[in-house]
Short mmCIF file of C-alpha atoms in Angstrom, two decimals:
data_model
loop_
_atom_site.label_atom_id
_atom_site.label_comp_id
_atom_site.label_asym_id
_atom_site.label_seq_id
_atom_site.Cartn_x
_atom_site.Cartn_y
_atom_site.Cartn_z
CA MET A 1 20.99 15.27 51.04
CA ALA A 2 20.45 11.98 49.25
CA GLN A 3 17.72 9.65 50.37
CA SER A 4 17.07 5.94 49.83
CA GLU A 5 13.55 4.59 49.90
CA ALA A 6 11.37 1.79 48.60
CA GLY A 7 8.65 4.11 47.29
CA ASN A 8 5.46 5.69 48.59
CA CYS A 9 2.16 3.83 48.93
CA CYS A 10 -0.94 5.23 47.25
CA ASP A 11 -3.07 4.75 50.35
CA LYS A 12 -0.55 6.69 52.46
CA LEU A 13 -0.40 9.77 50.24
CA ALA A 14 -2.11 12.82 51.70
CA LYS A 15 -3.97 15.37 49.67
CA ASP A 16 -2.08 18.59 49.21
CA GLU A 17 -4.35 21.22 47.78
CA LEU A 18 -2.01 23.98 48.92
CA CYS A 19 -0.10 23.52 45.68
CA CYS A 20 -3.15 24.73 43.80
CA GLN A 21 -3.11 27.97 45.77
CA ARG A 22 0.66 28.24 45.27
CA LYS A 23 0.22 28.05 41.50
CA LYS A 24 -2.68 30.50 41.63
CA ASP A 25 -0.34 33.02 43.26
CA LEU A 26 2.30 32.46 40.62
CA VAL A 27 0.49 32.03 37.31
CA PRO A 28 -1.92 34.61 35.93
CA LYS A 29 -5.08 33.49 34.17
CA VAL A 30 -4.87 33.35 30.40
CA PHE A 31 -6.76 35.92 28.38
CA PRO A 32 -6.53 36.57 24.62
CA ASP A 33 -4.16 39.50 25.08
CA LYS A 34 -1.93 37.75 27.62
CA ILE A 35 0.54 34.93 27.40
CA TYR A 36 0.89 32.09 29.86
CA LYS A 37 3.62 32.85 32.37
CA SER A 38 6.04 30.03 33.22
CA GLU A 39 5.87 29.69 36.98
CA GLN A 40 8.68 29.92 39.46
CA PRO A 41 8.60 29.12 43.14
CA LYS A 42 8.38 32.23 45.28
CA GLY A 43 11.70 33.77 46.10
CA VAL A 44 13.43 32.30 43.07
CA ASP A 45 15.02 34.79 40.70
CA ALA A 46 14.78 33.33 37.19
CA THR A 47 18.03 34.44 35.65
CA GLY A 48 17.76 33.07 32.15
CA MET A 49 16.63 30.23 29.92
CA THR A 50 17.20 26.90 31.62
CA CYS A 51 17.07 23.31 30.47
CA GLU A 52 14.35 20.83 31.20
CA CYS A 53 15.07 17.33 32.51
CA GLY A 54 16.69 14.15 31.32
CA VAL A 55 15.28 10.62 31.51
CA PHE A 56 17.15 7.35 31.03
CA GLY A 57 16.29 3.67 31.23
CA ALA A 58 18.21 0.43 30.74
CA ILE A 59 17.25 -3.26 30.67
CA ALA A 60 19.36 -6.38 30.22
CA CYS A 61 18.52 -9.17 27.78
CA GLY A 62 18.53 -12.89 28.44
CA ASP A 63 18.44 -14.73 31.74
CA TYR A 64 18.74 -12.87 35.03
CA PRO A 65 20.89 -12.14 36.98
CA THR A 66 22.63 -10.18 34.27
CA GLN A 67 26.34 -9.54 33.88
CA LEU A 68 25.59 -5.91 33.04
CA ASP A 69 25.93 -3.35 35.81
CA ILE A 70 22.61 -1.69 35.10
CA ALA A 71 22.86 0.89 37.90
CA GLN A 72 26.30 2.01 36.71
CA MET A 73 25.04 2.26 33.13
CA ILE A 74 22.12 4.42 34.19
CA CYS A 75 24.43 6.59 36.27
CA LEU A 76 26.75 7.14 33.30
CA GLY A 77 23.75 7.81 31.09
CA LEU A 78 22.56 10.49 33.51
CA VAL A 79 26.02 12.05 33.62
CA ALA A 80 25.75 12.46 29.84
CA LEU A 81 22.37 14.18 30.39
CA GLN A 82 23.61 16.40 33.22
CA HIS A 83 23.32 19.49 30.99
CA ARG A 84 19.55 19.02 31.03
CA GLY A 85 19.25 19.47 34.80
CA GLN A 86 21.56 19.98 37.75
CA GLU A 87 19.19 20.29 40.72
CA SER A 88 18.41 16.69 41.60
CA ALA A 89 18.72 13.15 40.31
CA GLY A 90 17.56 9.63 41.06
CA ILE A 91 17.82 6.00 40.00
CA VAL A 92 15.32 3.18 40.57
CA THR A 93 16.21 -0.45 39.80
CA SER A 94 14.35 -3.76 39.77
CA LEU A 95 15.55 -7.35 39.91
CA GLY A 96 12.77 -8.22 37.47
CA LYS A 97 11.45 -11.01 39.67
CA CYS A 98 9.40 -9.33 42.39
CA SER A 99 6.80 -6.62 41.84
CA LYS A 100 6.67 -5.54 45.48
CA ASN A 101 9.85 -3.50 45.91
CA PHE A 102 12.34 -1.47 43.95
CA SER A 103 15.75 -0.19 45.00
CA VAL A 104 15.77 3.60 45.04
CA HIS A 105 18.41 6.28 45.54
CA LYS A 106 17.74 9.95 44.84
CA GLY A 107 18.46 13.38 46.20
CA MET A 108 19.49 16.97 45.57
CA GLY A 109 22.64 17.85 43.70
CA MET A 110 24.83 16.70 40.84
CA ILE A 111 24.97 13.05 39.80
CA ASN A 112 28.64 12.48 40.65
CA ASN A 113 27.99 13.77 44.18
CA LEU A 114 24.92 11.61 44.71
CA PHE A 115 26.03 8.28 43.30
CA ASN A 116 29.20 7.00 44.93
CA ASP A 117 30.31 3.36 44.89
CA GLU A 118 28.25 2.49 47.95
CA ALA A 119 25.06 3.93 46.47
CA ILE A 120 25.58 2.08 43.19
CA ARG A 121 26.17 -1.24 44.99
CA LYS A 122 22.83 -0.93 46.74
CA LEU A 123 21.01 -0.41 43.44
CA LYS A 124 20.89 -4.07 42.51
CA GLY A 125 18.83 -4.86 39.47
CA ASN A 126 18.49 -6.14 35.93
CA LEU A 127 16.56 -3.11 34.76
CA GLY A 128 16.10 0.44 35.95
CA ILE A 129 15.26 4.06 35.13
CA GLY A 130 16.88 7.35 36.08
CA HIS A 131 16.21 11.07 36.02
CA THR A 132 18.12 14.34 36.27
CA ARG A 133 16.01 17.37 37.00
CA TYR A 134 15.64 21.07 36.53
CA SER A 135 12.41 22.19 38.17
CA THR A 136 9.72 23.88 36.08
CA ALA A 137 6.37 22.87 37.58
CA ALA A 138 7.40 22.33 41.19
CA ALA A 139 9.89 23.69 43.68
CA SER A 140 13.47 22.44 43.89
CA GLU A 141 13.00 20.21 46.93
CA VAL A 142 13.86 16.63 47.90
CA VAL A 143 10.19 15.63 47.88
CA ASN A 144 10.00 16.42 44.15
CA CYS A 145 13.03 14.35 43.16
CA GLN A 146 12.39 11.71 40.52
CA PRO A 147 11.85 8.93 39.58
CA PHE A 148 8.59 8.65 41.53
CA VAL A 149 7.76 5.26 42.99
CA VAL A 150 4.22 4.33 44.04
CA HIS A 151 2.66 1.04 45.08
CA THR A 152 -0.38 -0.11 43.17
CA ALA A 153 -2.64 -3.12 43.55
CA HIS A 154 -0.33 -4.84 41.06
CA GLY A 155 2.99 -3.91 42.62
CA ALA A 156 5.46 -1.05 42.54
CA LEU A 157 5.45 1.42 39.66
CA ALA A 158 8.26 3.90 38.91
CA ILE A 159 8.08 6.84 36.53
CA ALA A 160 10.43 9.57 35.29
CA HIS A 161 9.19 12.49 33.23
CA ASN A 162 10.66 15.20 31.00
CA GLY A 163 8.32 18.04 30.10
CA GLU A 164 5.35 19.80 31.64
CA LEU A 165 1.66 18.94 31.42
CA VAL A 166 -0.21 21.85 29.89
CA ASN A 167 -3.56 20.66 31.26
CA CYS A 168 -2.38 19.52 34.68
CA GLU A 169 -5.37 21.18 36.38
CA SER A 170 -7.97 18.93 34.74
CA LEU A 171 -5.77 15.86 35.23
CA ARG A 172 -5.20 16.73 38.88
CA ARG A 173 -8.92 17.14 39.40
CA GLU A 174 -9.61 13.79 37.73
CA VAL A 175 -7.07 12.04 40.00
CA LEU A 176 -8.35 13.69 43.18
CA GLU A 177 -11.95 12.77 42.32
CA ARG A 178 -10.88 9.12 42.36
CA GLY A 179 -9.96 9.55 46.02
CA VAL A 180 -6.21 9.52 45.36
CA GLY A 181 -4.09 11.92 47.40
CA LEU A 182 -1.12 13.87 46.06
CA SER A 183 1.85 14.68 48.25
CA THR A 184 3.95 16.84 45.90
CA HIS A 185 3.62 19.60 43.31
CA SER A 186 5.25 17.53 40.59
CA ASP A 187 3.56 16.63 37.31
CA SER A 188 5.43 13.34 37.48
CA GLU A 189 3.59 12.19 40.60
CA LEU A 190 0.36 13.24 38.93
CA ILE A 191 1.19 11.01 35.96
CA ALA A 192 2.14 8.11 38.24
CA GLN A 193 -1.11 8.33 40.18
CA SER A 194 -3.17 8.59 37.00
CA LEU A 195 -1.64 5.28 35.87
CA CYS A 196 -2.45 3.55 39.15
CA CYS A 197 -6.14 3.16 38.33
CA ALA A 198 -7.35 1.30 35.26
CA PRO A 199 -9.71 3.06 32.83
CA GLU A 200 -13.34 1.95 33.17
CA ASP A 201 -13.44 0.45 29.68
CA VAL A 202 -10.31 -1.72 30.12
CA SER A 203 -10.62 -5.33 31.27
CA GLU A 204 -7.79 -6.57 33.49
CA HIS A 205 -8.82 -10.09 34.50
CA ASP A 206 -5.35 -11.41 33.63
CA GLY A 207 -3.41 -8.60 35.30
CA PRO A 208 -2.74 -4.90 34.68
CA ASN A 209 -2.85 -3.65 31.10
CA TRP A 210 -0.16 -1.00 31.34
CA PRO A 211 -0.19 -0.03 27.64
CA ALA A 212 -3.94 0.62 27.89
CA ARG A 213 -3.44 2.69 31.04
CA ILE A 214 -0.66 4.69 29.39
CA ARG A 215 -2.79 5.23 26.29
CA HIS A 216 -5.68 6.47 28.46
CA PHE A 217 -3.36 8.96 30.15
CA MET A 218 -2.07 10.15 26.76
CA THR A 219 -5.61 10.84 25.56
CA LEU A 220 -6.17 12.96 28.68
CA ALA A 221 -2.84 14.82 28.42
CA PRO A 222 -1.72 15.66 24.86
CA LEU A 223 1.38 17.71 25.83
CA SER A 224 4.18 17.72 26.85
CA TYR A 225 6.25 14.73 27.94
CA SER A 226 8.69 11.97 27.36
CA LEU A 227 8.28 9.21 29.94
CA VAL A 228 10.03 6.10 31.14
CA VAL A 229 7.76 3.85 33.20
CA MET A 230 8.98 0.71 35.00
CA HIS A 231 6.94 -2.16 36.42
CA LYS A 232 8.62 -5.34 37.70
CA ASP A 233 10.36 -6.67 34.56
CA LYS A 234 9.39 -4.16 31.87
CA ILE A 235 10.13 -0.57 30.91
CA TYR A 236 7.76 1.51 28.81
CA ALA A 237 9.15 4.42 26.76
CA VAL A 238 6.51 7.02 25.90
CA ARG A 239 6.59 10.20 23.84
CA ASP A 240 3.69 12.63 23.48
CA SER A 241 1.82 12.59 20.18
CA TYR A 242 3.24 15.97 19.14
CA GLY A 243 6.82 14.77 19.64
CA ASN A 244 7.54 17.91 21.63
CA ARG A 245 10.12 16.36 23.95
CA PRO A 246 12.92 14.13 22.63
CA LEU A 247 13.35 10.41 23.36
CA CYS A 248 15.47 7.81 21.61
CA LEU A 249 16.28 4.10 21.70
CA GLY A 250 19.70 2.45 21.91
CA LYS A 251 21.07 -1.09 21.75
CA ILE A 252 23.68 -2.34 24.24
CA VAL A 253 26.24 -4.35 22.25
CA PRO A 254 29.35 -6.38 23.20
CA VAL A 255 32.44 -4.31 23.95
CA ASP A 256 34.28 -5.89 21.02
CA ALA A 257 31.50 -5.14 18.52
CA GLY A 258 33.55 -2.46 16.79
CA HIS A 259 31.92 -0.74 13.82
CA ALA A 260 29.82 -3.70 12.68
CA LYS A 261 26.33 -2.86 11.44
CA ILE A 262 23.94 -2.52 14.33
CA ASP A 263 21.55 -5.16 12.95
CA ASP A 264 24.43 -7.67 12.95
CA GLN A 265 25.35 -7.03 16.58
CA LEU A 266 24.09 -9.13 19.47
CA ALA A 267 21.82 -7.25 21.88
CA GLU A 268 23.02 -7.49 25.47
CA GLY A 269 20.37 -5.01 26.50
CA TRP A 270 18.44 -1.91 25.51
CA VAL A 271 18.48 1.71 26.65
CA VAL A 272 16.14 4.63 26.22
CA SER A 273 17.25 8.22 26.76
CA SER A 274 16.27 11.85 26.26
CA GLU A 275 19.38 12.15 24.09
CA SER A 276 21.77 9.72 22.42
CA CYS A 277 24.91 11.55 23.55
CA GLY A 278 25.77 9.03 26.28
CA PHE A 279 25.27 5.83 24.31
CA LEU A 280 28.84 5.23 23.18
CA SER A 281 30.23 5.69 26.69
CA ILE A 282 28.18 2.72 27.95
CA GLY A 283 28.68 0.50 24.91
CA ALA A 284 25.33 1.23 23.30
CA ARG A 285 24.50 2.20 19.72
CA TYR A 286 21.83 4.59 18.55
CA VAL A 287 18.89 2.75 16.94
CA ARG A 288 16.16 5.33 16.35
CA GLU A 289 13.91 7.92 17.92
CA VAL A 290 10.75 6.99 19.73
CA GLU A 291 8.07 8.22 17.36
CA PRO A 292 5.51 10.82 18.45
CA GLY A 293 2.67 9.08 20.29
CA GLU A 294 4.54 5.77 20.38
CA ILE A 295 4.54 3.43 23.39
CA ILE A 296 7.52 1.07 23.33
CA GLU A 297 7.77 -1.92 25.66
CA LEU A 298 11.28 -3.07 26.60
CA SER A 299 11.77 -6.50 28.15
CA ARG A 300 14.51 -9.11 28.47
CA ASN A 301 13.41 -10.36 25.03
CA GLY A 302 13.93 -7.03 23.25
CA TYR A 303 11.61 -4.17 22.38
CA ARG A 304 8.33 -3.77 20.54
CA THR A 305 5.84 -1.05 19.77
CA VAL A 306 2.66 -1.80 21.70
CA ASP A 307 0.59 1.22 20.67
CA ILE A 308 0.67 4.57 18.87
CA VAL A 309 -1.57 7.42 20.00
CA GLU A 310 -2.26 9.69 17.05
CA ARG A 311 -2.64 13.44 17.31
CA PRO A 312 -5.52 15.18 15.51
CA ASP A 313 -5.20 15.17 11.71
CA TYR A 314 -5.07 18.96 11.54
CA LYS A 315 -2.18 19.17 14.01
CA LYS A 316 1.46 18.92 12.95
CA MET A 317 4.38 17.45 14.84
CA ALA A 318 5.85 20.05 17.18
CA PHE A 319 9.40 19.07 18.15
CA CYS A 320 10.98 21.79 20.30
CA ILE A 321 13.28 23.65 17.92
CA PHE A 322 15.37 24.95 20.81
CA GLU A 323 16.69 21.44 21.34
CA TYR A 324 18.72 22.16 18.22
CA VAL A 325 19.58 25.72 19.19
CA TYR A 326 20.45 25.42 22.86
CA PHE A 327 19.44 22.46 25.00
CA ALA A 328 20.82 19.31 23.41
CA ARG A 329 24.44 18.22 23.53
CA SER A 330 26.07 18.71 20.15
CA ASP A 331 26.84 14.99 19.66
CA SER A 332 23.19 13.93 20.09
CA MET A 333 21.09 12.70 17.17
CA PHE A 334 17.68 14.11 16.23
CA GLU A 335 15.76 13.30 13.05
CA GLY A 336 18.68 11.37 11.60
CA GLN A 337 21.21 14.19 11.97
CA MET A 338 23.71 15.22 14.60
CA VAL A 339 22.84 18.38 16.51
CA TYR A 340 26.29 19.78 15.68
CA SER A 341 25.54 19.66 11.94
CA ALA A 342 22.26 21.52 12.43
CA ARG A 343 24.03 24.25 14.43
CA LEU A 344 26.66 24.47 11.70
CA GLN A 345 23.89 25.06 9.16
CA CYS A 346 22.39 27.74 11.43
CA GLY A 347 25.70 29.57 11.22
CA ARG A 348 25.81 29.23 7.44
CA GLN A 349 22.28 30.56 7.11
CA LEU A 350 23.10 33.43 9.46
CA ALA A 351 26.05 34.41 7.24
CA ARG A 352 23.73 34.48 4.22
CA GLU A 353 21.19 36.65 6.00
CA SER A 354 23.60 38.99 7.82
CA PRO A 355 27.00 39.17 6.05
CA LEU A 356 29.83 41.36 7.30
CA ASP A 357 33.21 42.69 6.24
CA ALA A 358 35.43 41.68 9.16
CA ASP A 359 38.80 40.14 10.05
CA LEU A 360 37.78 37.25 12.26
CA VAL A 361 34.81 35.08 13.19
CA SER A 362 34.67 33.73 16.71
CA SER A 363 32.20 32.43 19.25
CA VAL A 364 31.09 32.57 22.83
CA PRO A 365 32.37 29.12 23.86
CA GLU A 366 31.01 26.55 23.72
CA SER A 367 27.42 27.52 23.00
CA GLY A 368 28.09 29.38 19.77
CA THR A 369 31.10 27.47 18.44
CA ALA A 370 29.37 25.22 15.89
CA ALA A 371 27.37 28.13 14.46
CA ALA A 372 30.52 30.28 14.34
CA HIS A 373 32.30 27.62 12.27
CA GLY A 374 29.34 27.59 9.91
CA TYR A 375 29.37 31.39 9.64
CA ALA A 376 33.10 31.36 8.90
CA ARG A 377 32.81 28.68 6.22
CA GLU A 378 29.93 30.41 4.45
CA SER A 379 31.46 33.90 4.64
CA GLY A 380 35.02 32.87 3.81
CA LEU A 381 36.32 34.66 6.90
CA PRO A 382 38.86 32.92 9.14
CA PHE A 383 37.71 31.39 12.42
CA GLY A 384 39.75 32.07 15.54
CA GLU A 385 39.30 31.85 19.29
CA VAL A 386 39.05 35.13 21.16
CA LEU A 387 37.71 33.96 24.52
CA CYS A 388 39.23 31.50 26.96
CA LYS A 389 36.69 29.75 29.15
CA ASN A 390 37.23 28.87 32.78
CA ARG A 391 35.69 25.40 32.94
CA TYR A 392 35.38 25.47 36.73
CA VAL A 393 32.73 28.19 36.79
CA GLY A 394 29.09 27.21 36.40
CA ARG A 395 26.59 28.65 33.97
CA THR A 396 25.89 32.33 34.58
CA PHE A 397 22.11 31.85 34.75
CA ILE A 398 22.46 30.23 38.19
CA GLN A 399 23.80 33.46 39.74
CA PRO A 400 21.26 35.07 42.07
CA SER A 401 21.45 38.69 40.93
CA THR A 402 22.18 40.82 37.89
CA ARG A 403 25.39 42.16 39.43
CA LEU A 404 26.70 38.68 40.20
CA ARG A 405 25.69 37.46 36.74
CA GLN A 406 27.75 40.26 35.21
CA LEU A 407 30.68 39.57 37.49
CA GLY A 408 30.25 35.91 36.67
CA VAL A 409 31.15 36.63 33.05
CA ALA A 410 34.50 38.02 34.16
CA LYS A 411 35.09 34.86 36.17
CA LYS A 412 33.96 32.66 33.30
CA PHE A 413 35.92 34.17 30.39
CA GLY A 414 39.25 35.68 29.61
CA ALA A 415 40.22 37.41 26.35
CA LEU A 416 42.99 36.06 24.10
CA ALA A 417 44.53 39.50 23.61
CA GLN A 418 46.97 38.58 20.82
CA ASN A 419 44.11 37.21 18.72
CA VAL A 420 41.90 40.23 19.40
CA GLU A 421 44.09 43.32 19.18
CA GLY A 422 43.38 45.46 16.14
CA LYS A 423 40.74 43.07 14.76
CA ARG A 424 37.19 43.52 13.54
CA ILE A 425 35.43 40.59 15.16
CA VAL A 426 32.19 38.79 14.37
CA LEU A 427 31.14 37.14 17.63
CA VAL A 428 28.54 34.38 17.25
CA ASP A 429 26.35 33.03 20.05
CA ASP A 430 23.36 30.69 20.08
CA SER A 431 20.81 32.96 21.76
CA ILE A 432 20.16 36.05 23.86
CA VAL A 433 17.66 35.81 26.71
CA ARG A 434 18.00 38.73 29.09
CA GLY A 435 21.02 40.40 27.51
CA ASN A 436 22.96 40.50 30.78
CA THR A 437 26.07 38.60 29.73
CA ILE A 438 26.88 39.77 26.21
CA GLY A 439 27.68 43.36 27.26
CA PRO A 440 30.52 42.43 29.65
CA ILE A 441 31.94 40.07 26.99
CA ILE A 442 32.02 42.89 24.44
CA LYS A 443 33.73 45.16 26.98
CA LEU A 444 36.27 42.41 27.65
CA LEU A 445 37.11 42.22 23.94
CA ARG A 446 37.32 45.98 23.51
CA ASP A 447 39.62 46.22 26.53
CA ALA A 448 41.79 43.59 24.82
CA GLY A 449 42.13 45.82 21.73
CA ALA A 450 39.29 44.82 19.36
CA THR A 451 38.47 47.68 16.98
CA GLU A 452 34.96 46.40 16.15
CA VAL A 453 32.72 43.78 17.75
CA HIS A 454 29.69 42.63 15.73
CA ILE A 455 27.24 40.24 17.39
CA ARG A 456 25.46 37.57 15.37
CA ILE A 457 22.86 35.35 17.06
CA ALA A 458 22.21 31.92 15.50
CA SER A 459 18.54 31.93 16.50
CA PRO A 460 15.61 34.37 16.29
CA PRO A 461 14.79 36.72 19.17
CA LEU A 462 13.10 35.06 22.14
CA GLN A 463 9.82 36.85 22.75
CA TYR A 464 7.43 34.44 24.46
CA PRO A 465 7.62 32.14 27.50
CA CYS A 466 7.21 28.38 27.28
CA TYR A 467 4.75 26.29 29.28
CA MET A 468 5.95 22.89 28.05
CA GLY A 469 8.89 22.20 30.32
CA ILE A 470 11.41 24.92 29.51
CA ASN A 471 11.99 27.72 31.98
CA ILE A 472 11.99 30.80 29.76
CA PRO A 473 11.42 34.08 31.63
CA THR A 474 8.28 36.18 31.30
CA ARG A 475 7.72 38.46 28.31
CA GLU A 476 8.65 41.48 30.41
CA GLU A 477 12.03 39.93 31.25
CA LEU A 478 12.97 38.93 27.69
CA ILE A 479 15.26 41.60 26.24
CA ALA A 480 13.88 41.14 22.69
CA ASN A 481 10.52 42.53 23.86
CA LYS A 482 12.18 45.72 25.06
CA LEU A 483 14.77 46.46 22.39
CA ASN A 484 15.05 45.73 18.69
CA ALA A 485 18.36 44.55 17.22
CA ASP A 486 19.80 48.04 16.66
CA GLN A 487 18.72 49.25 20.10
CA LEU A 488 20.17 46.15 21.72
CA ALA A 489 23.48 46.68 19.90
CA ASP A 490 23.68 50.16 21.41
CA HIS A 491 22.64 48.81 24.80
CA VAL A 492 25.39 46.17 24.96
CA GLY A 493 28.08 48.23 23.21
CA ALA A 494 28.27 46.26 19.95
CA ASP A 495 28.92 47.81 16.53
CA SER A 496 26.00 45.80 15.15
CA LEU A 497 23.71 42.93 16.14
CA ALA A 498 21.59 40.62 14.02
CA TYR A 499 19.46 37.54 14.64
CA LEU A 500 18.75 34.53 12.46
CA SER A 501 15.21 34.62 11.09
CA VAL A 502 12.57 32.08 12.10
CA GLU A 503 12.35 30.90 8.50
CA GLY A 504 16.14 30.63 8.36
CA LEU A 505 16.26 28.58 11.54
CA VAL A 506 13.66 26.09 10.29
CA LYS A 507 15.47 25.85 6.94
CA ALA A 508 18.80 25.25 8.67
CA VAL A 509 17.60 22.42 10.94
CA GLN A 510 15.92 20.70 8.00
CA MET A 511 19.01 20.87 5.78
CA ASN A 512 20.55 17.52 6.78
CA LYS A 513 17.61 15.67 8.33
CA THR A 514 16.75 12.29 6.87
CA HIS A 515 12.97 12.41 7.36
CA VAL A 516 11.23 14.07 4.43
CA ASN A 517 7.66 12.94 5.11
CA PRO A 518 5.78 16.20 5.91
CA LEU A 519 3.48 14.24 8.25
CA LYS A 520 6.54 13.41 10.37
CA ALA A 521 7.94 16.94 10.39
CA GLY A 522 7.21 20.11 12.25
CA TYR A 523 8.63 22.24 15.03
CA CYS A 524 7.41 24.11 18.06
CA THR A 525 8.50 27.73 17.67
CA ALA A 526 6.20 29.08 20.36
CA CYS A 527 8.96 30.95 22.21
CA LEU A 528 9.78 32.75 18.95
CA THR A 529 6.35 33.29 17.39
CA GLY A 530 3.78 32.83 20.16
CA GLU A 531 2.09 30.06 18.16
CA TYR A 532 1.66 27.20 20.64
CA PRO A 533 1.11 23.70 19.19
CA GLY A 534 -1.78 22.85 21.50
CA GLY A 535 -3.10 26.40 21.62
CA LEU A 536 -3.00 28.46 24.78
CA PRO A 537 -3.67 26.42 27.92
CA GLU A 538 -7.11 26.42 29.47
CA GLU A 539 -7.92 29.27 31.81
CA LEU A 540 -6.21 28.42 35.06
CA SER A 541 -8.20 28.39 38.27
CA TRP A 542 -5.37 27.37 40.60
#
């Protein structure tokens, strides 16, 4: 059920230390021979690797009131980010004139179900931020919907967050010691409340110094987040100093701008988003990524970098490499290249590492299609479709049991028998998590007449969980920790199975990128190698 509200007041928030006990029940302490376990609310069956969240913000330029429908733009931007989270969503807007109140609409469910014409009309404003959520650090409940709105001594503050704080215990303790109560389990509320109080060494005689407050928070929490923060007439776009979570900047241009160079186009407004995939649909153009550690201030006058929080000299950038493999939409831009081109290169590299004599290369649509095209081009084998996808069936990882997940594959795919019969097929997919869905697909192809089915995976085997905002199952649940490639091929009924190497994956995603400065390069491969960019989290006491 959707809810509309003006925000929660700091002095009305009650302490909720039960969440600490909840996490203690769910997350084992970290010891050298154990890996941090991504938590799940009790009773939830984690059925596979799931996406994180998506954040979006938009602000109009010039005099207010603006002619831009900011709420509608944010809504469309969130629709483009729907693949990053389908549990809840919210939009907060501001007229840019009063710091006391924001317009808020948020709730459980998909964006198109939450934001009808009536809801959009009520979200009056000249700037705003939005969020679409998949829960990682808190239960899927209305109370945890974002953006969070709190009232400070300087007016309302709204925040939306993508990622997961790896040191949330120490930050929670620091907030509680200030006498601030917390009413939810969400890291996002924790961030909002940490920004409500000014650091002791910051002077604010002329009003709140939000960049200084944000910087102070970033020094306390190194990983992992991309944030959009709104106060009255400004939006702050923030990315952690490791660059673990994506965030990019776009320019709203006139509808008749055409293909003119972006620097020559008039700015009607600015947008910031987890991914660039929705920019064209709202008349915006991709400008650049928010740099790791950068704090960007967006106002009616444009944007400017107000601060950069550096990571330690001995630490490299750690952009999540699975954004390229799995999470991001293929038309999004990272590091100066389109995600589709990186996935194409993954397929090419896979063909070099694991060649085959076969009749046809195909994919599990749509996740493996780009890599399958790359494999076909590099190997010289023809590409053809062998599976027909039912677009009205949701992702199989949302099914509540193994049996239903397996039946879900039959509902989700059909075999193109005339393309399959008598063929030796190379079937390419982006990843294998639990190994529940590939077996029924192979059976479907064999029943349609395929003589051989060879599986090629355009990423390395997943062996470790993630604690930075991606819901990857525990080590015990990851199939790669139980079976090697040959054993897994036997298990799922394939003639052979091979993964892309870690080195091959890194090489592939770097092939077309524009940034060559080694100081601005680096990837988090923790789920593949167990090497976490910030080290293992502190021993957890909650």
